[in-house]
Amino acid sequence: QDIEKKIVETRQRFTNELLQDSTEKYDSRDVERLQNDDALVENYLTWRLYVVDDALKMIDESLQWRKEFGVNDLTESVIPRWMFETGAVFLHGYDKEGNKLFWFKVKLHVKDPKTVLDKKKYVAFWLERYAKKEPGMPLTVVFDMTESGISNIDMDFVRYIINCFKVYYPKFLSKMIIVDMPWIMNAAWKIVKSWLGPEAISKLRFASKSEVQGFIGPEYLPPHMGGTDPFTYSYPPLPDDDFQICDNGPVVSEDETESRDADAESKDTLESSLNSSSFNSEEIKSEKLEKDDCPLTEHVIASHQITFHHLNICPSEELSFGSVETERKSLIILSNVAKNQVAFKVRTTAPEKYRVKPSSSCCDPGASVDIVVSLHGGSQASPQDRFLVMAAEMENAGSQELAQFWKEVPRSKVVEHRLRCHVLESAGAPVSPLRDSPVETPASGQQDLSTVLMRVMACNCRLEQKLNTCLWVQKVLTVLVLVLLMLNLLCLYLLGTSAQ
């Protein structure tokens, strides 16, 4: 309640004290967002220890900067192409806590007053792009200072980067890792630390090439830092780990024979792990996998559902996967609460790992769709993997094909919901001394129970919606009956009056 009061007070004072001076001071889109987004206001308040005066100063500075740099309208066409091609700044990979990595290759930066404004817009472009894609998710900034020297240090530019996280994007910074800093630059970074302030100094980490693996796993570190990440920056396209469509798993080669072999291998793996009836080739290629064709053992860590615009989604937050065969599948249940058909797509940041069935389809009003997400081949799930459910209402269902619909639907009508990946810590199944087959563990029973509960909750939600509809119809009918009774009474009264 205190936080809510602070938010209301901040908005009122912003309107009365800051907006009153000039309506042209800020971008109207930023003002509207501040007035409607409680989380944004709370971020400013939290970063300023809930002191409203300090939060207002921060909001004023941040919104003025956004208008000055035209942040809401920053696109690739606004920024010189050569900046993207250098690879000095980019988003790629995750740290061990699951935070996105924002890389700065310091050796590629050259101080030049003529390009400093474009460079600042370039950084703002990446930050704004990520803020819209992953709202509320913090970033870990990595300054890779390998082979850099005094000529690469631009104190004004460094200060600008710090202000981006200190003022312009509050609560956006998870930590700032300075990797392999030359000793000759110690004096410069002492100055930088004085700019950070106490709230940001605690997030600063200095690490050698060997120490950085304490923060970032080798799978997201380049070889010169002792990592195994084969990622190489290239442009175009933008090198961020965008959500990609995941239909039938990875294509290991452009050769059709190898592709068919990969599908066959995956088919055998699924058959042996599920102990189900065999799949035929048409079922493997089909966009829809009927739940009755194959008894699945799905696993879900967060069974609570969420409603967003057109669909109920269950689970609401996480899909769970483990290392044993019975934990390599998870289930998403979509229930259509709209009056029209709803088209949906499921994407993932790791399409080489997962198969999604169906990955793209539509759901009739009042109906539900089971989406099976399974690990492909010998792939292992990672906490950094993400899933994206996209949905849009089809007002003219049947008038166009699904692929054409997604090409033509306006971006403003597409809603998105993200799911995290939870990795189960599965213990090896105990083996009975009387037989070779593994004994079912309690954990497996708990996972089956979670799946049943998830289905029950989704079904319960649909029944609740139908009940609400029935109650609404009942109320309407009750009102109509009362109106008819009143009309009858009125008619009787008029007849009685005319008889007299």
XYZ file of C-alpha atoms in Angstrom:
500
model
C 0.000 0.000 0.000
C 2.867 2.385 0.779
C 4.383 1.682 -2.641
C 1.043 2.357 -4.332
C 0.783 5.669 -2.487
C 4.305 6.594 -3.575
C 3.444 5.768 -7.188
C 0.300 7.916 -7.063
C 2.207 10.770 -5.400
C 4.998 10.566 -7.999
C 2.527 10.741 -10.871
C 0.601 13.642 -9.344
C 3.744 15.662 -8.696
C 5.083 14.844 -12.147
C 1.887 16.228 -13.693
C 1.689 19.288 -11.458
C 5.367 20.240 -11.248
C 7.057 18.982 -14.411
C 4.370 18.800 -17.082
C 2.996 22.182 -16.101
C 6.159 23.944 -17.296
C 5.960 22.770 -20.890
C 4.097 20.041 -22.727
C 6.870 20.001 -25.380
C 9.520 19.029 -22.857
C 8.950 15.289 -23.232
C 7.801 12.811 -25.846
C 4.057 12.294 -25.344
C 4.538 8.511 -25.694
C 6.900 8.488 -22.720
C 4.497 10.591 -20.662
C 1.632 8.224 -21.451
C 3.737 5.213 -20.493
C 4.750 6.819 -17.202
C 1.123 7.549 -16.364
C -0.031 4.003 -17.127
C 2.888 1.715 -16.249
C 3.138 1.197 -12.472
C 6.250 -0.972 -12.831
C 8.129 1.850 -14.578
C 7.360 4.362 -11.825
C 8.255 1.791 -9.178
C 11.613 1.196 -10.893
C 12.492 4.877 -10.561
C 11.349 4.930 -6.930
C 13.263 1.756 -6.047
C 16.456 3.037 -7.668
C 16.112 6.224 -5.581
C 15.203 4.436 -2.334
C 11.560 5.607 -2.549
C 12.465 9.280 -2.155
C 9.927 10.957 -4.444
C 11.990 14.147 -4.945
C 14.989 12.138 -6.161
C 12.816 9.911 -8.337
C 11.238 12.975 -10.000
C 14.680 14.398 -10.844
C 15.607 11.068 -12.391
C 12.355 10.889 -14.383
C 12.843 14.447 -15.642
C 16.407 13.756 -16.805
C 15.488 10.392 -18.316
C 12.479 11.645 -20.307
C 14.365 14.678 -21.601
C 17.156 12.383 -22.791
C 14.670 10.089 -24.527
C 13.209 13.012 -26.475
C 16.611 14.531 -27.286
C 17.865 11.234 -28.734
C 14.514 10.295 -30.289
C 14.708 6.924 -28.548
C 11.134 5.936 -29.441
C 11.924 6.345 -33.140
C 15.407 4.806 -33.221
C 15.737 2.265 -36.013
C 18.604 0.691 -37.902
C 18.149 3.224 -40.709
C 18.854 6.122 -38.300
C 22.280 4.757 -37.330
C 25.221 4.500 -39.763
C 25.566 0.973 -41.073
C 29.302 0.827 -40.362
C 28.580 0.910 -36.614
C 26.643 -2.333 -36.837
C 29.363 -3.864 -38.994
C 32.177 -3.173 -36.504
C 30.672 -5.419 -33.812
C 31.814 -3.088 -31.020
C 28.449 -3.413 -29.232
C 25.967 -6.282 -29.342
C 23.667 -8.518 -27.312
C 24.507 -12.203 -27.123
C 24.267 -15.033 -24.599
C 23.427 -15.203 -20.889
C 25.319 -15.214 -17.615
C 24.954 -17.969 -15.022
C 21.970 -16.189 -13.459
C 20.094 -16.108 -16.754
C 20.668 -12.396 -17.458
C 21.261 -11.286 -21.046
C 24.847 -10.252 -21.876
C 25.489 -6.797 -23.352
C 28.993 -6.849 -24.855
C 31.318 -3.893 -25.378
C 34.481 -4.707 -27.360
C 36.605 -1.851 -26.072
C 39.481 -2.336 -28.536
C 37.076 -1.550 -31.424
C 36.138 1.838 -29.991
C 38.022 4.868 -31.303
C 37.401 8.297 -29.817
C 36.056 10.637 -32.474
C 33.975 13.780 -31.689
C 32.353 13.588 -35.140
C 30.762 10.203 -34.456
C 30.099 10.417 -30.721
C 26.386 11.283 -31.120
C 25.778 8.369 -33.463
C 27.610 6.047 -31.077
C 25.401 7.147 -28.211
C 22.300 6.536 -30.317
C 23.750 3.148 -31.231
C 23.926 2.129 -27.550
C 20.421 3.525 -26.949
C 19.131 1.515 -29.923
C 20.327 -1.769 -28.397
C 19.024 -0.938 -24.918
C 15.607 0.151 -26.160
C 15.377 -2.885 -28.427
C 16.040 -5.193 -25.490
C 13.744 -3.253 -23.125
C 10.819 -3.762 -25.508
C 11.639 -7.409 -26.130
C 12.309 -8.418 -22.500
C 10.587 -5.828 -20.258
C 11.758 -5.996 -16.659
C 14.624 -8.406 -17.399
C 18.039 -7.090 -16.263
C 21.228 -6.992 -18.332
C 24.794 -7.928 -17.485
C 27.236 -5.540 -19.157
C 30.589 -7.038 -20.184
C 33.473 -4.706 -21.043
C 35.909 -6.909 -22.959
C 39.153 -4.972 -22.634
C 41.345 -7.548 -24.359
C 44.096 -5.843 -26.419
C 42.743 -2.388 -25.513
C 44.792 0.598 -24.406
C 44.604 4.256 -23.435
C 43.666 5.231 -27.013
C 40.462 3.215 -26.706
C 39.263 4.900 -23.529
C 36.692 7.655 -24.101
C 35.704 8.941 -20.675
C 32.723 10.902 -21.986
C 31.372 7.815 -23.740
C 31.953 5.634 -20.651
C 30.096 8.173 -18.536
C 27.215 8.095 -21.008
C 26.999 4.284 -20.767
C 26.956 4.519 -16.989
C 24.177 7.127 -17.106
C 22.154 4.814 -19.328
C 21.908 2.374 -16.446
C 22.099 4.883 -13.615
C 19.423 7.281 -14.902
C 17.817 6.371 -18.222
C 17.079 2.665 -17.616
C 16.566 2.227 -13.854
C 16.949 -1.254 -12.339
C 18.187 -2.480 -15.729
C 21.700 -3.369 -14.596
C 22.368 -6.782 -13.066
C 26.135 -6.284 -12.922
C 28.968 -4.728 -14.898
C 31.946 -7.020 -15.530
C 35.299 -5.501 -16.545
C 37.337 -8.292 -18.135
C 41.134 -8.284 -18.502
C 41.678 -4.617 -17.716
C 45.281 -3.458 -18.393
C 47.026 -2.137 -15.286
C 47.785 1.132 -17.043
C 44.054 1.919 -17.066
C 43.554 1.606 -13.300
C 43.574 5.369 -12.839
C 40.882 5.845 -15.474
C 38.596 3.313 -13.830
C 39.017 4.943 -10.437
C 37.439 8.016 -12.014
C 34.686 5.870 -13.503
C 33.888 4.369 -10.092
C 33.340 7.869 -8.723
C 30.593 8.352 -11.323
C 28.744 5.176 -10.526
C 27.322 6.033 -7.124
C 26.820 3.578 -4.248
C 23.859 1.757 -5.867
C 25.916 0.859 -8.939
C 29.376 0.320 -7.399
C 28.045 -2.834 -5.731
C 27.295 -4.174 -9.212
C 30.836 -3.597 -10.555
C 33.073 -6.659 -10.993
C 36.706 -6.793 -12.159
C 37.739 -10.177 -13.526
C 40.647 -11.777 -15.322
C 40.083 -14.193 -18.213
C 40.116 -17.102 -15.780
C 37.882 -15.415 -13.190
C 35.152 -14.403 -15.641
C 33.954 -18.020 -15.816
C 32.656 -17.520 -12.295
C 30.009 -15.213 -13.800
C 29.535 -16.587 -17.324
C 29.571 -20.230 -18.404
C 32.053 -21.322 -21.101
C 29.204 -21.878 -23.586
C 28.745 -18.080 -23.806
C 32.398 -17.038 -23.555
C 34.619 -16.531 -26.626
C 37.730 -18.732 -26.979
C 40.106 -15.893 -25.996
C 38.391 -15.912 -22.573
C 38.716 -19.666 -22.241
C 35.193 -20.325 -23.488
C 33.720 -22.566 -26.164
C 31.188 -20.204 -27.776
C 31.586 -20.371 -31.588
C 29.510 -17.213 -32.027
C 30.911 -14.735 -34.523
C 29.371 -11.292 -34.899
C 27.948 -10.585 -38.335
C 25.644 -8.014 -39.880
C 23.093 -8.342 -41.323
C 21.084 -9.765 -39.674
C 21.270 -8.396 -36.152
C 23.069 -11.023 -34.071
C 20.796 -11.066 -31.020
C 19.327 -14.416 -29.958
C 15.897 -13.662 -31.402
C 13.075 -16.096 -30.867
C 13.003 -18.381 -33.892
C 10.283 -20.634 -35.176
C 10.738 -24.247 -34.086
C 8.760 -26.690 -36.220
C 10.311 -30.151 -36.551
C 13.616 -29.617 -34.790
C 16.958 -28.751 -36.353
C 17.988 -29.507 -39.890
C 21.499 -30.855 -39.419
C 22.338 -30.565 -43.089
C 20.925 -29.170 -46.280
C 21.138 -32.649 -47.723
C 17.668 -34.209 -47.656
C 18.968 -37.678 -46.842
C 20.713 -36.483 -43.703
C 17.575 -34.576 -42.707
C 15.466 -37.708 -43.026
C 18.023 -39.674 -41.010
C 17.857 -37.063 -38.259
C 14.057 -37.323 -38.188
C 14.238 -41.120 -38.083
C 16.699 -41.030 -35.189
C 14.476 -38.611 -33.298
C 11.486 -40.864 -34.002
C 13.274 -43.896 -32.512
C 14.273 -41.892 -29.445
C 10.704 -40.777 -28.866
C 9.356 -44.312 -29.278
C 11.771 -45.846 -26.805
C 11.391 -43.093 -24.219
C 7.591 -42.979 -24.249
C 6.888 -46.734 -24.671
C 4.087 -45.750 -26.989
C 2.717 -47.061 -30.238
C 5.010 -46.374 -33.184
C 4.786 -43.128 -35.143
C 4.512 -43.055 -38.897
C 6.236 -40.494 -41.081
C 3.067 -38.481 -41.640
C 2.580 -38.077 -37.879
C 6.162 -36.835 -37.475
C 5.710 -34.199 -40.183
C 2.208 -33.209 -39.097
C 1.755 -29.772 -37.522
C -0.672 -31.273 -34.987
C 0.007 -34.103 -32.571
C -3.196 -35.503 -31.119
C -2.828 -36.172 -27.419
C -4.714 -39.492 -27.681
C -2.236 -40.924 -30.225
C 0.612 -41.089 -27.743
C 0.455 -41.260 -23.927
C 2.873 -38.522 -22.878
C 4.605 -37.910 -19.586
C 4.815 -34.122 -19.471
C 6.480 -32.106 -16.729
C 5.582 -28.658 -15.489
C 7.075 -26.692 -12.585
C 4.595 -23.803 -12.542
C 1.081 -25.097 -13.189
C -0.705 -21.822 -12.527
C -2.283 -20.419 -15.627
C -2.383 -16.886 -16.934
C -4.876 -15.118 -19.179
C -3.506 -12.683 -21.710
C -5.897 -11.019 -24.117
C -7.219 -13.926 -26.213
C -5.831 -17.016 -24.503
C -5.452 -18.795 -21.210
C -1.931 -20.205 -20.996
C -0.979 -23.040 -18.682
C 1.707 -23.129 -17.319
C 2.095 -19.404 -16.822
C 5.843 -19.051 -16.247
C 8.039 -22.099 -16.824
C 8.416 -25.270 -18.849
C 10.374 -27.974 -17.049
C 12.804 -30.458 -18.558
C 15.180 -33.007 -17.063
C 17.987 -35.283 -18.183
C 16.126 -38.619 -18.062
C 13.875 -39.739 -20.903
C 10.640 -39.315 -18.922
C 11.473 -35.631 -18.360
C 12.231 -34.649 -21.935
C 8.726 -33.430 -22.766
C 6.607 -30.577 -21.469
C 3.118 -29.377 -22.270
C 1.550 -25.983 -22.995
C -2.258 -25.783 -22.896
C -3.846 -22.860 -24.759
C -7.554 -22.105 -24.231
C -9.360 -19.616 -26.471
C -11.474 -17.126 -24.484
C -12.194 -14.870 -27.469
C -15.300 -14.774 -29.639
C -13.321 -15.487 -32.806
C -10.664 -17.979 -33.830
C -7.208 -17.193 -32.457
C -4.048 -17.895 -34.437
C -0.942 -18.729 -32.426
C 2.765 -19.439 -32.929
C 5.341 -20.811 -30.506
C 8.954 -19.770 -30.861
C 12.129 -20.485 -28.927
C 15.600 -19.023 -28.532
C 17.047 -22.522 -29.102
C 15.309 -24.025 -32.160
C 18.150 -26.512 -32.563
C 17.142 -28.154 -29.266
C 13.359 -28.341 -29.253
C 10.495 -29.755 -31.296
C 7.138 -27.990 -30.911
C 3.905 -29.700 -32.020
C 1.970 -27.802 -33.248
C 4.243 -24.781 -33.560
C 1.686 -22.760 -35.510
C -2.057 -23.280 -35.731
C -5.359 -21.756 -34.654
C -7.817 -22.407 -31.837
C -11.594 -22.203 -32.104
C -13.674 -20.156 -29.624
C -14.117 -22.038 -26.346
C -11.699 -24.772 -27.426
C -8.204 -25.649 -26.202
C -5.012 -26.877 -27.852
C -2.275 -29.044 -26.309
C 1.209 -28.072 -27.513
C 3.919 -30.659 -26.913
C 7.443 -29.279 -26.468
C 10.139 -31.959 -26.547
C 13.915 -31.978 -26.451
C 15.446 -33.094 -29.731
C 17.855 -36.019 -29.828
C 20.561 -35.726 -27.168
C 20.004 -32.003 -26.495
C 19.902 -30.765 -22.917
C 17.700 -27.954 -21.620
C 19.286 -24.783 -20.257
C 17.920 -22.102 -17.872
C 18.806 -19.551 -20.554
C 16.339 -21.056 -23.048
C 13.151 -19.077 -23.579
C 9.821 -19.734 -25.279
C 7.527 -17.165 -26.832
C 3.777 -17.628 -27.430
C 2.384 -15.201 -30.023
C -1.361 -14.880 -30.609
C -3.720 -12.790 -32.714
C -7.486 -12.880 -33.100
C -8.731 -13.890 -36.558
C -11.765 -11.722 -37.226
C -12.325 -13.258 -40.689
C -11.533 -16.890 -39.979
C -11.501 -19.095 -43.052
C -11.032 -16.238 -45.480
C -7.245 -16.620 -45.633
C -4.518 -19.147 -44.987
C -2.658 -19.071 -41.696
C 0.697 -18.169 -43.277
C -0.883 -15.274 -45.162
C -2.665 -14.121 -42.002
C 0.638 -13.769 -40.118
C 2.107 -11.769 -42.985
C -0.774 -9.302 -43.010
C -1.794 -9.007 -39.348
C -0.739 -5.619 -37.843
C 1.941 -5.827 -35.177
C -0.328 -3.927 -32.758
C -2.833 -6.814 -32.805
C -0.278 -9.489 -31.902
C 0.105 -10.263 -28.199
C 3.092 -12.097 -26.743
C 3.797 -14.123 -23.603
C 7.188 -15.520 -22.589
C 7.984 -18.737 -20.759
C 11.256 -19.607 -19.050
C 12.972 -22.991 -19.064
C 13.366 -24.804 -15.741
C 15.930 -27.603 -15.540
C 14.988 -30.402 -13.169
C 17.638 -31.921 -10.941
C 16.814 -35.549 -11.679
C 18.363 -38.265 -9.588
C 19.135 -41.565 -11.286
C 16.304 -44.086 -11.042
C 17.020 -46.850 -8.522
C 17.349 -50.352 -9.960
C 15.561 -53.247 -8.326
C 17.879 -56.169 -7.393
C 15.156 -58.600 -8.531
C 14.905 -57.238 -12.069
C 16.792 -55.075 -14.552
C 14.039 -52.567 -15.217
C 14.152 -49.296 -13.275
C 11.621 -48.740 -10.524
C 9.381 -45.701 -10.880
C 10.549 -43.015 -8.487
C 8.288 -40.783 -6.368
C 9.557 -37.798 -8.368
C 8.122 -39.321 -11.542
C 4.761 -39.746 -9.837
C 4.875 -36.137 -8.669
C 5.576 -34.958 -12.199
C 2.621 -36.996 -13.531
C 0.463 -35.474 -10.805
C 1.600 -31.978 -11.864
C 0.500 -32.707 -15.424
C -2.897 -33.957 -14.275
C -3.356 -30.911 -12.063
C -2.441 -28.620 -14.938
C -5.053 -30.255 -17.172
C -7.645 -30.031 -14.377
C -6.892 -26.335 -13.845
C -7.208 -25.594 -17.556
C -10.468 -27.519 -17.717
C -11.715 -25.792 -14.577
C -10.973 -22.402 -16.114
C -12.949 -23.264 -19.241
C -15.878 -24.457 -17.136
C -15.699 -21.271 -15.078
C -15.848 -19.174 -18.237
C -18.849 -21.125 -19.516
C -20.509 -20.770 -16.120
C -19.945 -17.014 -16.185
C -21.481 -16.892 -19.648
C -24.491 -18.867 -18.421
C -24.879 -16.567 -15.422
C -24.740 -13.552 -17.716
C -27.433 -15.062 -19.960
C -29.498 -15.873 -16.878
C -29.294 -12.274 -15.699
C -30.374 -11.014 -19.122
C -33.307 -13.436 -19.170
C -34.275 -12.380 -15.642
C -34.336 -8.745 -16.698
C -36.457 -9.611 -19.756
C -38.919 -11.550 -17.605
C -39.246 -8.611 -15.212
C -39.833 -6.257 -18.125
C -42.548 -8.565 -19.495
C -44.216 -8.766 -16.069
C -44.220 -4.998 -15.801
C -45.738 -4.733 -19.290
C -48.421 -7.249 -18.328
C -49.217 -5.308 -15.174
C -49.362 -2.110 -17.187
C -51.733 -3.717 -19.698
C -53.969 -5.012 -16.904
C -54.034 -1.585 -15.317
C -54.952 0.077 -18.638
C -57.680 -2.506 -19.259
C -59.091 -1.944 -15.795
C -59.088 1.789 -16.265
C -60.840 1.558 -19.651
C -63.507 -0.810 -18.188
C -64.410 1.727 -15.518
